[in-house]
Short mmCIF file of C-alpha atoms in Angstrom, two decimals:
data_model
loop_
_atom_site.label_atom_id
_atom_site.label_comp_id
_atom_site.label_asym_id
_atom_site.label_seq_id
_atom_site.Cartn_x
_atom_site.Cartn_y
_atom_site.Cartn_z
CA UNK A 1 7.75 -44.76 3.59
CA UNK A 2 10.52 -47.19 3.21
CA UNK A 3 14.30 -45.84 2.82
CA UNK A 4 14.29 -46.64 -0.80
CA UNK A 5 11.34 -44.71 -0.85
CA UNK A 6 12.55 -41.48 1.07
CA UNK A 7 15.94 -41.58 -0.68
CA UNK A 8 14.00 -41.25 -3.93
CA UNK A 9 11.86 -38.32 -2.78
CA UNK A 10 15.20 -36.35 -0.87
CA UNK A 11 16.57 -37.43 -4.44
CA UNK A 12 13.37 -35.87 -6.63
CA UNK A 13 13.08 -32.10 -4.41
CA UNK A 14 17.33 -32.01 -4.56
CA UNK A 15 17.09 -28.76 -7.18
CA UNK A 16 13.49 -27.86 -5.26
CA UNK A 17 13.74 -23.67 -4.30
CA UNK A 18 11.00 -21.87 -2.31
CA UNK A 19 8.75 -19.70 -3.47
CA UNK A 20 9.65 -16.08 -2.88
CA UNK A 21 7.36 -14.49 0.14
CA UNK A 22 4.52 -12.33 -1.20
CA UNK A 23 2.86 -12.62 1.64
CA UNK A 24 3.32 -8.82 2.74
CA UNK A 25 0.79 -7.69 -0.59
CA UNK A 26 -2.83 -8.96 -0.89
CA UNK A 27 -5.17 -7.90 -3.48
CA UNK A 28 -8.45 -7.92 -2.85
CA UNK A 29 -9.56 -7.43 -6.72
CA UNK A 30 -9.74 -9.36 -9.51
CA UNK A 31 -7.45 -8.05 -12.24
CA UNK A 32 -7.50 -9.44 -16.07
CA UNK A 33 -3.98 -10.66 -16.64
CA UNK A 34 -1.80 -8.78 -18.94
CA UNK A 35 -0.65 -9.96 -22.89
CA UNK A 36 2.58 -8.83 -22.63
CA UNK A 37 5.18 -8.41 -20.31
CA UNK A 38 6.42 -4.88 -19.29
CA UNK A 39 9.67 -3.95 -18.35
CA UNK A 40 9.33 -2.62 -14.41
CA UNK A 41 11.60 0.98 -14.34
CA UNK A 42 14.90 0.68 -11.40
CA UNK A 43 12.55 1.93 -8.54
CA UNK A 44 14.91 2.38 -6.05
CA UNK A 45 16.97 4.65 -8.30
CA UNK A 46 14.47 6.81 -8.49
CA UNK A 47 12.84 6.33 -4.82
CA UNK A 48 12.45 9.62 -3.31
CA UNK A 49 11.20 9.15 -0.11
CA UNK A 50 13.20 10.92 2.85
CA UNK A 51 15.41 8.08 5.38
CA UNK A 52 16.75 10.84 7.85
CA UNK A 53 16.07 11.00 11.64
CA UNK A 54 12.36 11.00 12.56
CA UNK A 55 10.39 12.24 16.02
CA UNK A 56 7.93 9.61 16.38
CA UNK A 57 4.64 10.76 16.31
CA UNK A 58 3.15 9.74 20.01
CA UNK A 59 0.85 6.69 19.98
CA UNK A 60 -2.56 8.77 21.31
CA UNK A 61 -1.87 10.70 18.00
CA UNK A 62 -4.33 9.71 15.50
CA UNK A 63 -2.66 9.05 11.78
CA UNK A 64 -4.96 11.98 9.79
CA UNK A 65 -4.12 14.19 6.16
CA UNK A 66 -5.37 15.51 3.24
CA UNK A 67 -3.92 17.62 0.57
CA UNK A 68 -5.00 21.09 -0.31
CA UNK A 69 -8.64 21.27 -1.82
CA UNK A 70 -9.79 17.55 -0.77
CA UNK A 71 -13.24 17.98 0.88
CA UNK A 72 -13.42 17.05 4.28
CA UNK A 73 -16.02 14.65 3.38
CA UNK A 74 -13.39 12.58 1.25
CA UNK A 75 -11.53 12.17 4.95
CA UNK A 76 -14.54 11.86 6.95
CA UNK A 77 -15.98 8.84 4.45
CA UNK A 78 -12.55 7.42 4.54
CA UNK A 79 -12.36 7.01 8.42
CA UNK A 80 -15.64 5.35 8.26
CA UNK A 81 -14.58 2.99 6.15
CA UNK A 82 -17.12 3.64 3.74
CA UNK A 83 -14.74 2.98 0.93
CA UNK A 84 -14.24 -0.60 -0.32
CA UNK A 85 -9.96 -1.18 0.24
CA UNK A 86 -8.77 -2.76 -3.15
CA UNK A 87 -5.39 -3.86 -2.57
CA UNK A 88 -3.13 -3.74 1.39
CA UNK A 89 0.34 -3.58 2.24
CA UNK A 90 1.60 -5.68 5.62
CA UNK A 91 5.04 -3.80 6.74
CA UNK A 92 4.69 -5.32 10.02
CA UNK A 93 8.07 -6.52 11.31
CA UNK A 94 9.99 -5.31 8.44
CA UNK A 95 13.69 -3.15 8.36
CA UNK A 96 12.97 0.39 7.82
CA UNK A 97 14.96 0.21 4.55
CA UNK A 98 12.82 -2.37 3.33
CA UNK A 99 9.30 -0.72 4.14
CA UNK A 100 10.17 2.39 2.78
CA UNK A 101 10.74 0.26 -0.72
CA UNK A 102 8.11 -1.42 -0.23
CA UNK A 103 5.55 1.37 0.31
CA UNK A 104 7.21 3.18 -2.73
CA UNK A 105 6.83 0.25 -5.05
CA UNK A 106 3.31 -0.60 -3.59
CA UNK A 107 1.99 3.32 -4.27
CA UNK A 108 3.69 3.48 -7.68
CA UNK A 109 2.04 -0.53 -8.90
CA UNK A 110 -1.30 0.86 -7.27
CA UNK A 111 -1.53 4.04 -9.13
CA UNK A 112 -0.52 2.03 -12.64
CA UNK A 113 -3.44 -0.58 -12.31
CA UNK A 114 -5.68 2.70 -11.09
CA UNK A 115 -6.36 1.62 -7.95
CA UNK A 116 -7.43 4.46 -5.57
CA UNK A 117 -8.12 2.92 -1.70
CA UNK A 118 -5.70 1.29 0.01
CA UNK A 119 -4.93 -0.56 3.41
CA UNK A 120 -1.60 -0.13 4.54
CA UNK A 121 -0.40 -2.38 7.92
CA UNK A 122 2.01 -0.78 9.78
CA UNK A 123 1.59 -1.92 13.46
CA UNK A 124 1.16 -0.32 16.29
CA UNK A 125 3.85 -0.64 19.35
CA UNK A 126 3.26 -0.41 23.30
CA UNK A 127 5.89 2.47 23.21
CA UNK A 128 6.31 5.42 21.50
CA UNK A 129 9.72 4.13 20.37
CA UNK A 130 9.41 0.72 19.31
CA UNK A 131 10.03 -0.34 16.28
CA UNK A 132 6.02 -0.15 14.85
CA UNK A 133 5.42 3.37 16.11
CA UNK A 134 8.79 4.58 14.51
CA UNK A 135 7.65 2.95 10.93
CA UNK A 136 3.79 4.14 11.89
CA UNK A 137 5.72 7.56 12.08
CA UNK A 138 7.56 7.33 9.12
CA UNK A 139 4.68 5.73 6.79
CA UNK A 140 2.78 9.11 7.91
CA UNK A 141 5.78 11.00 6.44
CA UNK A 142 6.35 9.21 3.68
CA UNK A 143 2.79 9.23 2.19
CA UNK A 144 2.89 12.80 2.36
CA UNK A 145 5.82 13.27 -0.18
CA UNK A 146 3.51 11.10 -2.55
CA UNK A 147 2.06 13.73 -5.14
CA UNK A 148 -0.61 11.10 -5.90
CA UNK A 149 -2.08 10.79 -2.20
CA UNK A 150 -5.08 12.61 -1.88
CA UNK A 151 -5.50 12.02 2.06
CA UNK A 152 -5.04 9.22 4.45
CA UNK A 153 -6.16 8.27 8.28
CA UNK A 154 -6.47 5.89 10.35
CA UNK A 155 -8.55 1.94 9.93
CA UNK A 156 -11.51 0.92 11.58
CA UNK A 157 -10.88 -1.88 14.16
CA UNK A 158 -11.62 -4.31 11.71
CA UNK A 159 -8.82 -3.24 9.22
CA UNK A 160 -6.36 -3.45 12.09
CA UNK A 161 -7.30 0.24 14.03
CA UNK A 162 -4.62 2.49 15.05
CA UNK A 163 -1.64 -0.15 13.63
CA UNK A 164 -3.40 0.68 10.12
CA UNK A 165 -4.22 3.63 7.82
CA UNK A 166 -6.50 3.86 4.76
CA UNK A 167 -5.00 5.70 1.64
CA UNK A 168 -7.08 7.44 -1.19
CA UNK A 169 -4.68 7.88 -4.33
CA UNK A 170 -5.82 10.09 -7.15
CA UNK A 171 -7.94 9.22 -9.93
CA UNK A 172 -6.40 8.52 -13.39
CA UNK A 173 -6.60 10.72 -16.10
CA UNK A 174 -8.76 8.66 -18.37
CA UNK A 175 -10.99 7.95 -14.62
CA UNK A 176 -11.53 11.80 -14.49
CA UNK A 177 -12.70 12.22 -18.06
CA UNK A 178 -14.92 9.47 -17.49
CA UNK A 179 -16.89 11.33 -14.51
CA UNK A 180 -16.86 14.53 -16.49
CA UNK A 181 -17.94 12.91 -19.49
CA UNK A 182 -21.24 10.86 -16.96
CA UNK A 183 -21.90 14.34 -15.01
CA UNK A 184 -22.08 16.41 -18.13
CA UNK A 185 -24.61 13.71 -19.65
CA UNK A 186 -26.55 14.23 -16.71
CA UNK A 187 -27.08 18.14 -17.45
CA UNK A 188 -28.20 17.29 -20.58
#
């Protein structure tokens, strides 16, 4: 390139911005796009995950819950990774504040576009205070105070291990009328 040349470029990418970072959220799922355009509700006014002081859960301590009436089989199929993950969250090196947004945001989009199993990367830290264990700790506590999280527990090596945890969210409404709808046909 010549300086008339890299002048004119500099001169071309003056009012050039960067694209905002998405790369913390991957979907792994093809999604039709949408006609129109909703308007997204003020999430953090209405964010009610818990900030206060935490005990960090101690690193040998497997990630592991389910609510009230889930089979054990849902938990057991989950750690075996026998359920396809449609859509991940990377909150690796990331503020407290900001995962804990994040993770609300990603749980409430998830559960609109009825997705049920997630990956969500937290890390995994050499200490039982660092930084990744402390969110690890959190993310545990957090997913908990989610009505629509049926159980979690912790990846297979491949997802990422012990510095990862699978989520099942409910079915929909419409999904569940759907499978009633199929298993009463089968009666039949």
């Amino acid at each position: 390139m010549t300086c008339d040349d890299n002048d004119l470029f500099k001169e071309a990418m003056e009012d050039v911005k960067p694209l905002k970072d998405l790369s913390n959220v991957v979907f792994l799922q093809h999604k039709p796009p949408c006609r129109h355009r909703r308007q997204e509700p003020d999430d953090a006014a209405e964010n009610f995950l818990v900030t206060g002081y935490i005990d960090a859960l101690p690193l040998d301590v497997p990630l592991s819950y389910k609510q009230d009436g889930i089979q054990q089989g849902v938990l057991d199929k989950l750690s075996e990774g026998r359920y396809a993950v449609e859509a991940s969250l990377n909150l690796t090196r990331t503020p407290v504040e900001t995962c804990r947004q994040h993770l609300f945001a990603f749980i409430r989009r998830m559960q609109s576009e009825q997705l049920r199993t997630l990956l969500i990367i937290h890390g995994k830290g050499r200490h039982d205070n660092s930084h990744a264990n402390i969110v690890r700790s959190l993310v545990a506590r957090w997913l908990t105070q989610f009505e629509q999280v049926q159980a979690y527990c912790a990846a297979r090596p491949v997802h990422g291990g012990t510095g990862a945890c699978y989520v099942v969210l409910k079915k929909s409404a419409a999904a569940s009328s759907e499978n009633r709808e199929r298993f009463a046909r089968r009666k039949c």
